[in-house]
PDB file of C-alpha atoms and ligand atoms in Angstrom:
ATOM      1  CA  UNK A   1      -0.064  -0.087   0.059  1.00 39.00           C
ATOM      2  CA  UNK A   2       1.355   3.387  -0.890  1.00 40.00           C
ATOM      3  CA  UNK A   3       1.846   5.558   2.085  1.00 40.00           C
ATOM      4  CA  UNK A   4       1.991   9.269   1.613  1.00 40.00           C
ATOM      5  CA  UNK A   5       5.116  11.377   2.306  1.00 39.00           C
ATOM      6  CA  UNK A   6       4.690  13.605   5.279  1.00 39.00           C
ATOM      7  CA  UNK A   7       2.687  11.006   7.273  1.00 40.00           C
ATOM      8  CA  UNK A   8       5.305  10.717   9.938  1.00 41.00           C
ATOM      9  CA  UNK A   9       5.689  14.482  10.241  1.00 41.00           C
ATOM     10  CA  UNK A  10       1.972  14.816  10.795  1.00 42.00           C
ATOM     11  CA  UNK A  11       2.244  12.275  13.802  1.00 41.00           C
ATOM     12  CA  UNK A  12       5.059  13.955  15.244  1.00 40.00           C
ATOM     13  CA  UNK A  13       3.352  17.361  14.942  1.00 43.00           C
ATOM     14  CA  UNK A  14       0.553  16.147  16.910  1.00 43.00           C
ATOM     15  CA  UNK A  15       2.641  15.056  19.901  1.00 47.00           C
ATOM     16  CA  UNK A  16       4.512  18.491  20.153  1.00 54.00           C
ATOM     17  CA  UNK A  17       3.134  20.771  22.726  1.00 65.00           C
ATOM     18  CA  UNK A  18       3.467  24.447  22.251  1.00 69.00           C
ATOM     19  CA  UNK A  19       5.131  25.987  25.282  1.00 71.00           C
ATOM     20  CA  UNK A  20       3.452  29.086  26.855  1.00 75.00           C
ATOM     21  CA  UNK A  21       5.500  32.167  27.535  1.00 78.00           C
ATOM     22  CA  UNK A  22       6.385  33.020  31.168  1.00 80.00           C
ATOM     23  CA  UNK A  23       3.783  35.850  31.256  1.00 82.00           C
ATOM     24  CA  UNK A  24       1.042  33.682  29.820  1.00 83.00           C
ATOM     25  CA  UNK A  25       1.853  30.803  32.327  1.00 83.00           C
ATOM     26  CA  UNK A  26       1.636  33.055  35.440  1.00 83.00           C
ATOM     27  CA  UNK A  27      -1.574  34.574  34.196  1.00 83.00           C
ATOM     28  CA  UNK A  28      -3.050  31.060  33.593  1.00 81.00           C
ATOM     29  CA  UNK A  29      -1.873  29.778  36.945  1.00 82.00           C
ATOM     30  CA  UNK A  30      -3.587  32.600  38.703  1.00 80.00           C
ATOM     31  CA  UNK A  31      -6.830  32.273  36.775  1.00 78.00           C
ATOM     32  CA  UNK A  32      -6.911  28.408  37.439  1.00 76.00           C
ATOM     33  CA  UNK A  33      -6.290  28.742  41.130  1.00 78.00           C
ATOM     34  CA  UNK A  34      -8.839  31.421  41.363  1.00 75.00           C
ATOM     35  CA  UNK A  35     -11.321  29.212  39.540  1.00 75.00           C
ATOM     36  CA  UNK A  36     -10.352  26.120  41.487  1.00 74.00           C
ATOM     37  CA  UNK A  37     -11.249  27.914  44.854  1.00 72.00           C
ATOM     38  CA  UNK A  38     -14.544  29.113  43.592  1.00 72.00           C
ATOM     39  CA  UNK A  39     -15.740  26.313  41.243  1.00 75.00           C
ATOM     40  CA  UNK A  40     -13.926  22.963  41.013  1.00 76.00           C
ATOM     41  CA  UNK A  41     -16.586  21.633  38.720  1.00 79.00           C
ATOM     42  CA  UNK A  42     -15.837  24.162  35.963  1.00 79.00           C
ATOM     43  CA  UNK A  43     -12.202  23.512  35.953  1.00 81.00           C
ATOM     44  CA  UNK A  44     -12.934  19.782  35.484  1.00 84.00           C
ATOM     45  CA  UNK A  45     -15.314  20.755  32.664  1.00 86.00           C
ATOM     46  CA  UNK A  46     -12.536  22.811  30.884  1.00 85.00           C
ATOM     47  CA  UNK A  47     -10.194  19.893  31.246  1.00 87.00           C
ATOM     48  CA  UNK A  48     -12.508  17.436  29.691  1.00 90.00           C
ATOM     49  CA  UNK A  49     -13.385  19.933  26.909  1.00 92.00           C
ATOM     50  CA  UNK A  50      -9.768  20.130  26.063  1.00 92.00           C
ATOM     51  CA  UNK A  51      -9.567  16.378  25.990  1.00 92.00           C
ATOM     52  CA  UNK A  52     -12.563  16.124  23.810  1.00 92.00           C
ATOM     53  CA  UNK A  53     -11.086  18.706  21.329  1.00 92.00           C
ATOM     54  CA  UNK A  54      -7.902  16.721  21.180  1.00 91.00           C
ATOM     55  CA  UNK A  55      -9.790  13.575  20.576  1.00 90.00           C
ATOM     56  CA  UNK A  56     -11.797  15.177  17.685  1.00 89.00           C
ATOM     57  CA  UNK A  57      -8.880  16.582  16.097  1.00 89.00           C
ATOM     58  CA  UNK A  58      -6.950  13.206  16.185  1.00 87.00           C
ATOM     59  CA  UNK A  59     -10.062  11.393  14.730  1.00 85.00           C
ATOM     60  CA  UNK A  60      -9.961  14.163  11.921  1.00 85.00           C
ATOM     61  CA  UNK A  61      -6.325  13.772  11.120  1.00 85.00           C
ATOM     62  CA  UNK A  62      -6.573  10.036  11.149  1.00 84.00           C
ATOM     63  CA  UNK A  63      -9.509  10.239   8.710  1.00 85.00           C
ATOM     64  CA  UNK A  64      -7.246  12.637   6.444  1.00 86.00           C
ATOM     65  CA  UNK A  65      -4.311  10.167   6.611  1.00 85.00           C
ATOM     66  CA  UNK A  66      -6.523   7.179   5.676  1.00 83.00           C
ATOM     67  CA  UNK A  67      -7.955   8.995   2.685  1.00 86.00           C
ATOM     68  CA  UNK A  68      -4.675  10.220   1.425  1.00 86.00           C
ATOM     69  CA  UNK A  69      -3.320   6.645   1.688  1.00 82.00           C
ATOM     70  CA  UNK A  70      -6.092   5.561  -0.590  1.00 82.00           C
ATOM     71  CA  UNK A  71      -5.156   8.320  -2.981  1.00 86.00           C
ATOM     72  CA  UNK A  72      -8.189  10.392  -2.020  1.00 90.00           C
ATOM     73  CA  UNK A  73      -8.754  14.186  -1.323  1.00 93.00           C
ATOM     74  CA  UNK A  74      -9.208  14.736   2.374  1.00 91.00           C
ATOM     75  CA  UNK A  75     -11.625  17.504   1.545  1.00 91.00           C
ATOM     76  CA  UNK A  76     -13.911  15.890  -0.992  1.00 92.00           C
ATOM     77  CA  UNK A  77     -12.952  12.312  -1.242  1.00 89.00           C
ATOM     78  CA  UNK A  78     -12.286  12.103  -4.917  1.00 91.00           C
ATOM     79  CA  UNK A  79      -9.117  10.804  -6.455  1.00 90.00           C
ATOM     80  CA  UNK A  80      -6.092  13.093  -6.159  1.00 92.00           C
ATOM     81  CA  UNK A  81      -3.293  13.523  -8.552  1.00 91.00           C
ATOM     82  CA  UNK A  82       0.208  13.170  -7.125  1.00 86.00           C
ATOM     83  CA  UNK A  83       3.289  14.959  -8.478  1.00 89.00           C
ATOM     84  CA  UNK A  84       6.704  14.718  -7.181  1.00 89.00           C
ATOM     85  CA  UNK A  85       6.256  16.994  -4.190  1.00 89.00           C
ATOM     86  CA  UNK A  86       2.761  18.030  -4.567  1.00 90.00           C
ATOM     87  CA  UNK A  87      -0.735  16.317  -4.251  1.00 91.00           C
ATOM     88  CA  UNK A  88      -3.632  18.047  -5.730  1.00 94.00           C
ATOM     89  CA  UNK A  89      -7.338  17.498  -6.051  1.00 94.00           C
ATOM     90  CA  UNK A  90      -8.531  18.532  -9.511  1.00 93.00           C
ATOM     91  CA  UNK A  91     -12.037  18.617  -8.409  1.00 93.00           C
ATOM     92  CA  UNK A  92     -12.137  20.848  -5.232  1.00 94.00           C
ATOM     93  CA  UNK A  93      -8.751  22.486  -5.435  1.00 92.00           C
ATOM     94  CA  UNK A  94      -7.320  21.043  -2.354  1.00 93.00           C
ATOM     95  CA  UNK A  95      -3.567  20.791  -2.296  1.00 90.00           C
ATOM     96  CA  UNK A  96      -0.689  19.679  -0.129  1.00 87.00           C
ATOM     97  CA  UNK A  97       3.000  20.348  -0.877  1.00 79.00           C
ATOM     98  CA  UNK A  98       6.297  19.903   0.477  1.00 80.00           C
ATOM     99  CA  UNK A  99       8.984  22.556   0.541  1.00 82.00           C
ATOM    100  CA  UNK A 100      12.530  21.935  -0.250  1.00 87.00           C
ATOM    101  CA  UNK A 101      14.591  20.362   2.608  1.00 86.00           C
ATOM    102  CA  UNK A 102      17.875  21.021   0.995  1.00 85.00           C
ATOM    103  CA  UNK A 103      17.054  23.835  -1.306  1.00 87.00           C
ATOM    104  CA  UNK A 104      15.378  26.957  -0.419  1.00 92.00           C
ATOM    105  CA  UNK A 105      12.481  29.365  -1.193  1.00 94.00           C
ATOM    106  CA  UNK A 106      12.684  32.787  -2.738  1.00 96.00           C
ATOM    107  CA  UNK A 107       9.797  35.205  -2.056  1.00 96.00           C
ATOM    108  CA  UNK A 108       9.540  37.615  -5.104  1.00 97.00           C
ATOM    109  CA  UNK A 109       8.006  40.789  -3.825  1.00 96.00           C
ATOM    110  CA  UNK A 110       5.601  43.048  -5.997  1.00 95.00           C
ATOM    111  CA  UNK A 111       8.251  45.800  -5.918  1.00 92.00           C
ATOM    112  CA  UNK A 112      10.930  43.621  -7.460  1.00 93.00           C
ATOM    113  CA  UNK A 113      12.749  42.875  -4.241  1.00 95.00           C
ATOM    114  CA  UNK A 114      13.492  39.138  -3.112  1.00 96.00           C
ATOM    115  CA  UNK A 115      13.652  37.478   0.145  1.00 96.00           C
ATOM    116  CA  UNK A 116      15.371  34.144   0.597  1.00 95.00           C
ATOM    117  CA  UNK A 117      14.093  31.730   3.303  1.00 94.00           C
ATOM    118  CA  UNK A 118      14.568  28.087   4.036  1.00 93.00           C
ATOM    119  CA  UNK A 119      10.990  27.373   4.132  1.00 91.00           C
ATOM    120  CA  UNK A 120       7.719  29.320   3.954  1.00 92.00           C
ATOM    121  CA  UNK A 121       4.199  29.040   5.745  1.00 91.00           C
ATOM    122  CA  UNK A 122       1.048  30.770   4.615  1.00 90.00           C
ATOM    123  CA  UNK A 123      -1.103  32.032   7.465  1.00 93.00           C
ATOM    124  CA  UNK A 124      -4.868  31.917   7.500  1.00 90.00           C
ATOM    125  CA  UNK A 125      -4.843  35.682   6.748  1.00 90.00           C
ATOM    126  CA  UNK A 126      -2.735  34.958   3.641  1.00 91.00           C
ATOM    127  CA  UNK A 127       0.507  36.585   4.847  1.00 95.00           C
ATOM    128  CA  UNK A 128       3.619  34.518   4.268  1.00 95.00           C
ATOM    129  CA  UNK A 129       6.100  33.745   7.032  1.00 95.00           C
ATOM    130  CA  UNK A 130       9.701  33.050   5.945  1.00 95.00           C
ATOM    131  CA  UNK A 131      11.270  30.501   8.274  1.00 93.00           C
ATOM    132  CA  UNK A 132      14.878  29.633   8.659  1.00 92.00           C
ATOM    133  CA  UNK A 133      16.405  27.403  11.136  1.00 92.00           C
ATOM    134  CA  UNK A 134      13.082  27.142  13.024  1.00 91.00           C
ATOM    135  CA  UNK A 135      12.779  30.911  13.307  1.00 95.00           C
ATOM    136  CA  UNK A 136      10.353  33.082  11.741  1.00 96.00           C
ATOM    137  CA  UNK A 137      12.597  35.825  10.127  1.00 95.00           C
ATOM    138  CA  UNK A 138      10.103  37.763   8.027  1.00 95.00           C
ATOM    139  CA  UNK A 139       6.322  38.137   7.734  1.00 96.00           C
ATOM    140  CA  UNK A 140       5.365  39.329   4.233  1.00 96.00           C
ATOM    141  CA  UNK A 141       1.851  40.775   3.827  1.00 95.00           C
ATOM    142  CA  UNK A 142      -0.112  39.014   1.094  1.00 94.00           C
ATOM    143  CA  UNK A 143      -0.545  42.174  -0.932  1.00 95.00           C
ATOM    144  CA  UNK A 144       3.292  42.542  -1.266  1.00 95.00           C
ATOM    145  CA  UNK A 145       3.839  39.048  -2.634  1.00 95.00           C
ATOM    146  CA  UNK A 146       4.468  38.618  -6.393  1.00 95.00           C
ATOM    147  CA  UNK A 147       5.331  34.901  -6.435  1.00 95.00           C
ATOM    148  CA  UNK A 148       7.022  32.280  -4.570  1.00 93.00           C
ATOM    149  CA  UNK A 149       9.909  30.278  -6.107  1.00 94.00           C
ATOM    150  CA  UNK A 150      10.931  26.878  -4.896  1.00 93.00           C
ATOM    151  CA  UNK A 151      14.587  26.004  -5.357  1.00 93.00           C
ATOM    152  CA  UNK A 152      15.218  22.272  -5.392  1.00 92.00           C
ATOM    153  CA  UNK A 153      18.607  20.516  -5.463  1.00 92.00           C
ATOM    154  CA  UNK A 154      19.101  17.859  -8.168  1.00 94.00           C
ATOM    155  CA  UNK A 155      19.703  15.067  -5.682  1.00 93.00           C
ATOM    156  CA  UNK A 156      16.619  15.971  -3.620  1.00 92.00           C
ATOM    157  CA  UNK A 157      14.359  15.460  -6.786  1.00 93.00           C
ATOM    158  CA  UNK A 158      16.120  12.345  -7.597  1.00 93.00           C
ATOM    159  CA  UNK A 159      15.603  10.796  -4.174  1.00 92.00           C
ATOM    160  CA  UNK A 160      12.050  11.814  -4.172  1.00 90.00           C
ATOM    161  CA  UNK A 161      11.464  10.222  -7.556  1.00 90.00           C
ATOM    162  CA  UNK A 162      12.954   6.932  -6.203  1.00 90.00           C
ATOM    163  CA  UNK A 163      10.996   7.201  -2.974  1.00 88.00           C
ATOM    164  CA  UNK A 164       7.602   7.686  -4.911  1.00 85.00           C
ATOM    165  CA  UNK A 165       8.531   4.829  -7.165  1.00 84.00           C
ATOM    166  CA  UNK A 166       9.083   2.525  -4.149  1.00 84.00           C
ATOM    167  CA  UNK A 167       5.918   3.828  -2.442  1.00 81.00           C
ATOM    168  CA  UNK A 168       3.881   3.001  -5.506  1.00 81.00           C
ATOM    169  CA  UNK A 169       4.944  -0.556  -5.598  1.00 87.00           C
ATOM    170  CA  UNK A 170       2.321  -3.010  -4.411  1.00 87.00           C
ATOM    171  CA  UNK A 171       3.578  -6.403  -2.970  1.00 91.00           C
ATOM    172  CA  UNK A 172       1.132  -9.197  -3.905  1.00 94.00           C
ATOM    173  CA  UNK A 173      -0.330 -10.851  -0.897  1.00 94.00           C
ATOM    174  CA  UNK A 174      -0.127 -14.194  -2.592  1.00 95.00           C
ATOM    175  CA  UNK A 175       2.824 -14.556  -4.602  1.00 95.00           C
ATOM    176  CA  UNK A 176       4.982 -11.550  -3.105  1.00 94.00           C
ATOM    177  CA  UNK A 177       5.676 -10.166  -6.600  1.00 92.00           C
ATOM    178  CA  UNK A 178       6.049  -6.337  -6.660  1.00 89.00           C
ATOM    179  CA  UNK A 179       3.903  -4.403  -9.292  1.00 88.00           C
ATOM    180  CA  UNK A 180       3.555  -0.776  -9.937  1.00 82.00           C
ATOM    181  CA  UNK A 181       0.290   0.650  -8.221  1.00 76.00           C
ATOM    182  CA  UNK A 182      -1.174   1.669 -11.604  1.00 73.00           C
ATOM    183  CA  UNK A 183      -0.865  -1.611 -13.034  1.00 76.00           C
ATOM    184  CA  UNK A 184      -3.762  -4.047 -12.672  1.00 75.00           C
ATOM    185  CA  UNK A 185      -4.058  -4.982  -9.052  1.00 83.00           C
ATOM    186  CA  UNK A 186      -6.887  -7.146  -7.883  1.00 90.00           C
ATOM    187  CA  UNK A 187      -8.281  -6.390  -4.411  1.00 89.00           C
ATOM    188  CA  UNK A 188     -10.292  -8.469  -1.933  1.00 91.00           C
ATOM    189  CA  UNK A 189     -11.847  -7.388   1.402  1.00 91.00           C
ATOM    190  CA  UNK A 190     -12.374 -10.085   3.977  1.00 92.00           C
ATOM    191  CA  UNK A 191     -12.910 -10.451   7.762  1.00 91.00           C
ATOM    192  CA  UNK A 192     -11.291 -13.606   9.115  1.00 90.00           C
ATOM    193  CA  UNK A 193     -11.529 -12.205  12.473  1.00 88.00           C
ATOM    194  CA  UNK A 194     -13.544  -9.229  13.895  1.00 89.00           C
ATOM    195  CA  UNK A 195     -12.222  -6.535  11.471  1.00 90.00           C
ATOM    196  CA  UNK A 196     -12.506  -6.038   7.582  1.00 90.00           C
ATOM    197  CA  UNK A 197      -9.147  -6.607   6.038  1.00 91.00           C
ATOM    198  CA  UNK A 198      -7.775  -5.799   2.678  1.00 90.00           C
ATOM    199  CA  UNK A 199      -5.617  -7.753   0.451  1.00 93.00           C
ATOM    200  CA  UNK A 200      -4.010  -6.855  -2.804  1.00 91.00           C
ATOM    201  CA  UNK A 201      -2.955  -9.044  -5.595  1.00 93.00           C
ATOM    202  CA  UNK A 202      -0.934  -8.832  -8.764  1.00 92.00           C
ATOM    203  CA  UNK A 203      -3.305 -10.614 -10.863  1.00 91.00           C
ATOM    204  CA  UNK A 204      -6.869 -12.208 -10.772  1.00 92.00           C
ATOM    205  CA  UNK A 205      -5.239 -15.584 -10.691  1.00 94.00           C
ATOM    206  CA  UNK A 206      -3.216 -14.797  -7.376  1.00 95.00           C
ATOM    207  CA  UNK A 207      -6.569 -13.394  -6.039  1.00 94.00           C
ATOM    208  CA  UNK A 208      -8.406 -16.552  -6.628  1.00 94.00           C
ATOM    209  CA  UNK A 209      -5.670 -18.777  -5.290  1.00 95.00           C
ATOM    210  CA  UNK A 210      -5.764 -16.863  -2.154  1.00 95.00           C
ATOM    211  CA  UNK A 211      -9.334 -17.125  -1.800  1.00 93.00           C
ATOM    212  CA  UNK A 212      -9.283 -20.799  -2.218  1.00 93.00           C
ATOM    213  CA  UNK A 213      -6.571 -21.270   0.228  1.00 94.00           C
ATOM    214  CA  UNK A 214      -8.350 -19.083   2.775  1.00 92.00           C
ATOM    215  CA  UNK A 215     -12.048 -19.770   2.803  1.00 89.00           C
ATOM    216  CA  UNK A 216     -14.264 -17.295   4.826  1.00 85.00           C
ATOM    217  CA  UNK A 217     -16.677 -18.484   7.493  1.00 79.00           C
ATOM    218  CA  UNK A 218     -19.882 -19.528   5.682  1.00 73.00           C
ATOM    219  CA  UNK A 219     -22.289 -17.076   7.314  1.00 76.00           C
ATOM    220  CA  UNK A 220     -19.979 -14.193   6.463  1.00 80.00           C
ATOM    221  CA  UNK A 221     -19.448 -15.146   2.875  1.00 85.00           C
ATOM    222  CA  UNK A 222     -17.108 -12.052   2.294  1.00 90.00           C
ATOM    223  CA  UNK A 223     -15.831 -13.163  -1.171  1.00 90.00           C
ATOM    224  CA  UNK A 224     -19.333 -13.454  -2.660  1.00 87.00           C
ATOM    225  CA  UNK A 225     -21.183 -10.500  -1.324  1.00 83.00           C
ATOM    226  CA  UNK A 226     -20.132  -6.745  -1.320  1.00 83.00           C
ATOM    227  CA  UNK A 227     -19.043  -5.257   2.005  1.00 83.00           C
ATOM    228  CA  UNK A 228     -21.584  -2.517   2.092  1.00 79.00           C
ATOM    229  CA  UNK A 229     -24.372  -5.081   2.791  1.00 78.00           C
ATOM    230  CA  UNK A 230     -22.472  -6.677   5.615  1.00 84.00           C
ATOM    231  CA  UNK A 231     -22.860  -5.940   9.343  1.00 84.00           C
ATOM    232  CA  UNK A 232     -20.976  -8.814  10.554  1.00 87.00           C
ATOM    233  CA  UNK A 233     -17.574  -7.178  10.831  1.00 88.00           C
ATOM    234  CA  UNK A 234     -15.820  -3.847  11.879  1.00 88.00           C
ATOM    235  CA  UNK A 235     -15.450  -1.968   8.797  1.00 85.00           C
ATOM    236  CA  UNK A 236     -12.011  -0.202   8.065  1.00 83.00           C
ATOM    237  CA  UNK A 237     -12.438   0.787   4.634  1.00 80.00           C
ATOM    238  CA  UNK A 238     -14.949   3.102   2.978  1.00 73.00           C
ATOM    239  CA  UNK A 239     -17.240   0.929   0.614  1.00 69.00           C
ATOM    240  CA  UNK A 240     -16.918   1.164  -3.070  1.00 65.00           C
ATOM    241  CA  UNK A 241     -20.384   2.530  -3.451  1.00 64.00           C
ATOM    242  CA  UNK A 242     -19.446   5.716  -1.390  1.00 65.00           C
ATOM    243  CA  UNK A 243     -16.446   6.264  -3.549  1.00 63.00           C
ATOM    244  CA  UNK A 244     -18.426   5.780  -6.786  1.00 65.00           C
ATOM    245  CA  UNK A 245     -21.077   8.224  -5.588  1.00 63.00           C
ATOM    246  CA  UNK A 246     -18.534  10.809  -4.783  1.00 59.00           C
ATOM    247  CA  UNK A 247     -16.869  10.353  -8.280  1.00 58.00           C
ATOM    248  CA  UNK A 248     -20.080  10.583 -10.007  1.00 59.00           C
ATOM    249  CA  UNK A 249     -20.839  14.189  -8.990  1.00 52.00           C
ATOM    250  CA  UNK A 250     -20.326  16.119 -12.194  1.00 50.00           C
ATOM    251  CA  UNK A 251     -20.574  19.734 -11.117  1.00 50.00           C
ATOM    252  CA  UNK A 252     -17.443  21.365  -9.842  1.00 50.00           C
ATOM    253  CA  UNK A 253     -17.868  23.706  -6.849  1.00 50.00           C
ATOM    254  CA  UNK A 254     -16.759  27.290  -6.620  1.00 50.00           C
ATOM    255  CA  UNK A 255     -13.141  27.280  -6.368  1.00 44.00           C
ATOM    256  CA  UNK A 256     -12.185  27.278  -2.702  1.00 42.00           C
ATOM    257  CA  UNK A 257      -9.106  28.735  -1.358  1.00 40.00           C
TER     258      UNK A 257
HETATM  259 ZN1  LIG B   1     -11.059  17.466  -3.378  1.00 56.07          ZN
HETATM  260 ZN1  LIG B   2       0.591 -12.332  -7.298  1.00 56.07          ZN
HETATM  261 ZN1  LIG B   3     -17.946  -8.211   6.448  1.00 56.07          ZN
END
């Protein structure tokens, strides 16, 4: 199964707590101790709200990662297109991209000037932060930006090409042969235990050999009936019908930013 670049970073990000400044910390401690004297229940409530928010966010990013792994847009669920460092959804305009690790970024200003930066980040307001060595060095207002140029090193491009090639390889669950993701790959969903599982094969022949070797329990009958009608296992993959419905929608929404 192809995993998306950046998946690890995402997981790491989630674990990183943002430290408060000393002033903020003092203020917070005062507030909390005041509140604790007066109203213990509301402190508990705030703490459980925070926990709930984190849980929600984790669920949302897990969903995004799952969709991306299946080559789907986390915004609208349609198939994405993957370029070397960029994944885009042609339908809704969603995109994600990686900035150079070894190269750098040049911000070309409207007035003709340029600013070099190791990496950039666009804020919700549209301003661009230039970040070098983990430090924000500049904040450029949106109105002042002509365009942003990404400067890659040749070996970074070559490495990425090779990485993507490897990620797009699928190992057949029957014969172990490696095939490219876009070559014909047969898939079967089956629940031997409690959960739905997915197996991929290099050919229809391997799929059939697998199914013969590993029969399903009679009442489940996973090979014969489609997953969407089954409520005898825990589903881990969206059903094909949902995907098809998403893809059918002909109209394109207004371009989202
Ligand atoms: Zn989309
Ligand atoms: Zn095979
Ligand atoms: Zn099932």
